[in-house]
PDB file of C-alpha atoms in Angstrom:
ATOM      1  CA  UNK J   1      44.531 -39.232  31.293  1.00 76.00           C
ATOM      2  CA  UNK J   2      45.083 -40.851  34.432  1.00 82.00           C
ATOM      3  CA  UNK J   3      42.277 -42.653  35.973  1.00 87.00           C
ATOM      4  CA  UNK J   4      39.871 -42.576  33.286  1.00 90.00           C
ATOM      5  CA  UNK J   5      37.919 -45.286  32.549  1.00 90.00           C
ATOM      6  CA  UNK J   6      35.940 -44.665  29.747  1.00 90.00           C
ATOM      7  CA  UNK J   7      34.012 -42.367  27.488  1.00 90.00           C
ATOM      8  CA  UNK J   8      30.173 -42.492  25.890  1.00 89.00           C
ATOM      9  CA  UNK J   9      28.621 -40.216  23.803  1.00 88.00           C
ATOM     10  CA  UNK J  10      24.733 -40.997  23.757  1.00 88.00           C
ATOM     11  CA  UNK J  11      22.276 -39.189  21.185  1.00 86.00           C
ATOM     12  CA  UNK J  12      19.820 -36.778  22.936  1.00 82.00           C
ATOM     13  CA  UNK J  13      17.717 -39.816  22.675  1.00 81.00           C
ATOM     14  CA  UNK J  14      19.463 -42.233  24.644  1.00 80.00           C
ATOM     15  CA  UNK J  15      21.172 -43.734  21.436  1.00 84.00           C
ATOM     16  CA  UNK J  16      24.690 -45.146  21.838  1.00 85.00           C
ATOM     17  CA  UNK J  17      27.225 -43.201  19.543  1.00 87.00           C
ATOM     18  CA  UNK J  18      30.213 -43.741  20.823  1.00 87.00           C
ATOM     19  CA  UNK J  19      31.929 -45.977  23.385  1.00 87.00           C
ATOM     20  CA  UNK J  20      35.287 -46.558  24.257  1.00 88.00           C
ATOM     21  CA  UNK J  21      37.213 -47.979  27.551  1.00 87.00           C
ATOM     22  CA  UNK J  22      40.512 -48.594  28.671  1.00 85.00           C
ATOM     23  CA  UNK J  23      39.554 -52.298  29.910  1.00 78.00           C
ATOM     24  CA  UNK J  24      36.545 -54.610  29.355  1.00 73.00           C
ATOM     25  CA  UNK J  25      33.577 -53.672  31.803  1.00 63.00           C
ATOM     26  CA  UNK J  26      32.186 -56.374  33.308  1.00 57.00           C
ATOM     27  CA  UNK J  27      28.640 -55.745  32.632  1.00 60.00           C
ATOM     28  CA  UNK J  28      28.017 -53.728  29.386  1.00 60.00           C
ATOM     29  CA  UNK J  29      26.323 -50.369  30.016  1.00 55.00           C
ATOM     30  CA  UNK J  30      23.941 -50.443  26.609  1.00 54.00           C
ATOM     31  CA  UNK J  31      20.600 -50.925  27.939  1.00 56.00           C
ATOM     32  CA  UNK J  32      18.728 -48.602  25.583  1.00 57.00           C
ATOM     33  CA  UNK J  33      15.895 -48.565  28.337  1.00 67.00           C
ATOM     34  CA  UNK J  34      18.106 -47.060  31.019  1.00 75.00           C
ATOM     35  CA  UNK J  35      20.552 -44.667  28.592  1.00 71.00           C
ATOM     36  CA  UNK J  36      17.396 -43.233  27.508  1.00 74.00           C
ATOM     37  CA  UNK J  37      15.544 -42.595  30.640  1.00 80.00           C
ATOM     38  CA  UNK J  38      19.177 -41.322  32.135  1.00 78.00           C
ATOM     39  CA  UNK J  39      19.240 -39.068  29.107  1.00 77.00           C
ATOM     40  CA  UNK J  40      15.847 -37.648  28.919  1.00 79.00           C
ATOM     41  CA  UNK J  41      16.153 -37.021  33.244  1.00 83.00           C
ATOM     42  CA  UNK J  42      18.875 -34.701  31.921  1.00 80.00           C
ATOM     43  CA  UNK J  43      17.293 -31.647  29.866  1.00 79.00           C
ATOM     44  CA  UNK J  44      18.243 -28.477  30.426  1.00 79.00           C
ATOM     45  CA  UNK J  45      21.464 -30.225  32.428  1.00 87.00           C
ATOM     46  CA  UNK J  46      24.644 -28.368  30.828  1.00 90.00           C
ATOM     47  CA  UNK J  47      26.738 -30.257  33.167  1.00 91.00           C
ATOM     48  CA  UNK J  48      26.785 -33.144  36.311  1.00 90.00           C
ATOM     49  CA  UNK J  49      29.763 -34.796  38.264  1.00 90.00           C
ATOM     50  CA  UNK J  50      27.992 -37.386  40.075  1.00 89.00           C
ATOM     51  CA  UNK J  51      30.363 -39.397  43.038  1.00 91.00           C
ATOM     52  CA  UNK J  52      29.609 -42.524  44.071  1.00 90.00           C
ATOM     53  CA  UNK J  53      31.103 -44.712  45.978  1.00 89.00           C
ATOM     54  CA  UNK J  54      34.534 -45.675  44.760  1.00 88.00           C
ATOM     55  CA  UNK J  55      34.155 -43.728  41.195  1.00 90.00           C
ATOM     56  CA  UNK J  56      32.780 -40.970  39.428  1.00 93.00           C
ATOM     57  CA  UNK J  57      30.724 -39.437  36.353  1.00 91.00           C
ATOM     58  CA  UNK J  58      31.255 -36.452  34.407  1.00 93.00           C
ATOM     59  CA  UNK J  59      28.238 -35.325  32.041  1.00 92.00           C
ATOM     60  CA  UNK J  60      28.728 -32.975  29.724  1.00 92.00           C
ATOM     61  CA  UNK J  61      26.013 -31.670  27.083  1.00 90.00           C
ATOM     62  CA  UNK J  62      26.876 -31.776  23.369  1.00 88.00           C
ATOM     63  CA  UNK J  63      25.355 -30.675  20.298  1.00 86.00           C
ATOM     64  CA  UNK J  64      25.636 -34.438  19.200  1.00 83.00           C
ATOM     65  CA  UNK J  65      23.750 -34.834  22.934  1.00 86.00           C
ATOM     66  CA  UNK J  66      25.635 -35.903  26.062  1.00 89.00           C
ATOM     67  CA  UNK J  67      29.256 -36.882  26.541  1.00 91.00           C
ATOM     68  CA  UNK J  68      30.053 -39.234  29.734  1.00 91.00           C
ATOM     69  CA  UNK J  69      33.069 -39.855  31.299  1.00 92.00           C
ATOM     70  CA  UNK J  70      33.520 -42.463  33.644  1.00 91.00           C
ATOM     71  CA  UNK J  71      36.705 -42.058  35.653  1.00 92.00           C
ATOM     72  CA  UNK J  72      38.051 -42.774  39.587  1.00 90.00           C
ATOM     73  CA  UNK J  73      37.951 -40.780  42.550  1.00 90.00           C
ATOM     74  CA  UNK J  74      41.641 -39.268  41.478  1.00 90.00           C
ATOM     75  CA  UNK J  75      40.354 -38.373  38.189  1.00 89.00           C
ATOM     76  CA  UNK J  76      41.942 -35.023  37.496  1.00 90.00           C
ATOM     77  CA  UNK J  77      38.315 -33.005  37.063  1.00 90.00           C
ATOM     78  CA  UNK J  78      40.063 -29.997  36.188  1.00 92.00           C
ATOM     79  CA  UNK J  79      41.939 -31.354  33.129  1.00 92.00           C
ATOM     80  CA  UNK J  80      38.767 -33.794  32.070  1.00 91.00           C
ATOM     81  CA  UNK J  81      36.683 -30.249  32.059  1.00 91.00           C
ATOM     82  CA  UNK J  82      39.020 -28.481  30.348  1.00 92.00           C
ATOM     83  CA  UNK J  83      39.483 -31.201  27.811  1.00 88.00           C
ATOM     84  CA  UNK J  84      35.786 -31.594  27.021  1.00 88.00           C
ATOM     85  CA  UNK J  85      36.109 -28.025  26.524  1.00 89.00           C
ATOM     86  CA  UNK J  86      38.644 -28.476  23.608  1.00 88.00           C
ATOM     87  CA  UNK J  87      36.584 -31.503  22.295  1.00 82.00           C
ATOM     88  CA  UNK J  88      33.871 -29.845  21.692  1.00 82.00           C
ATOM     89  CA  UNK J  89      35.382 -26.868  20.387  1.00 83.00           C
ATOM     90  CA  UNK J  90      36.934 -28.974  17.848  1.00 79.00           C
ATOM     91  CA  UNK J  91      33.993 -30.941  17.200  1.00 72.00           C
ATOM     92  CA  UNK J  92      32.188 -27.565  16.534  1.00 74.00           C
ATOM     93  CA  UNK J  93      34.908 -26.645  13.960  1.00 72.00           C
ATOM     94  CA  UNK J  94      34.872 -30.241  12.513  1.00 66.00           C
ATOM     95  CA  UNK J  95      30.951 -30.854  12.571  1.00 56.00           C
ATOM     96  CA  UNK J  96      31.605 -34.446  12.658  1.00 54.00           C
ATOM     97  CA  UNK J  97      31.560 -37.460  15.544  1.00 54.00           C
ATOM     98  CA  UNK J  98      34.842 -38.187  13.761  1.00 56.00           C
ATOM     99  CA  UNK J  99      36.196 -35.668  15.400  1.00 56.00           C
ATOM    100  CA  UNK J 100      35.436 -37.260  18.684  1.00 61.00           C
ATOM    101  CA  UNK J 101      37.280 -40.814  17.896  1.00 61.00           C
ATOM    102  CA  UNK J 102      40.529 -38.662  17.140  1.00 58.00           C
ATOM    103  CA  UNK J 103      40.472 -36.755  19.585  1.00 56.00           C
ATOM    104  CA  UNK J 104      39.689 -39.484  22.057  1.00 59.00           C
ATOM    105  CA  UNK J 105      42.552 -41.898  20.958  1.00 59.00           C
ATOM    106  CA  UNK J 106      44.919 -38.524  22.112  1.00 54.00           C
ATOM    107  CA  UNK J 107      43.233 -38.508  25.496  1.00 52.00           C
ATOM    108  CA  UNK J 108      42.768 -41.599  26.553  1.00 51.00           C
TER     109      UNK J 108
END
């Protein structure tokens, strides 16, 4: 999609599941420390689009936990909600994280 970044899908626990980004970041995000305190400030959070200055984050709770996507200010938020929508109907279906690499490699 265009202006996407990147995608992580953390445990309820802060734990990394899944990562993947269009280009190398230049500091990695994987600091168990912050993911977890980042995570746990979430509860009860179904959903966040948090703007900052020149780019943005979508949160979206999972059964698996929390799905972010990190994307630009043109970031089609329409299509990235209704495609989180899909991917976790599918993932439902599918049961599986694998469902989430698939469907991923599609989107991205």
């Amino acid at each position: 999609m265009k202006d996407v970044k990147g995608v992580m899908l953390f445990s309820s626990e802060g734990d990394l599941i899944f990562e993947k980004f269009l280009s190398p970041l230049s500091e990695k995000p994987e600091t168990k420390g912050l993911w977890s305190t980042v995570i746990a400030s979430l509860q009860g959070i179904r959903e966040a689009d948090l703007v900052f200055e020149k780019s943005r984050l979508y949160i979206r709770k999972t059964e698996q936990g929390y799905l972010l996507v990190l994307m630009g200010m043109f970031a089609p938020i329409a299509m990235i909600r209704l495609n989180c929508d899909v991917l976790l109907f599918s993932l439902k279906q599918k049961g599986k994280v694998k469902g989430l690499k698939y469907f991923l490699k599609k989107v991205i």
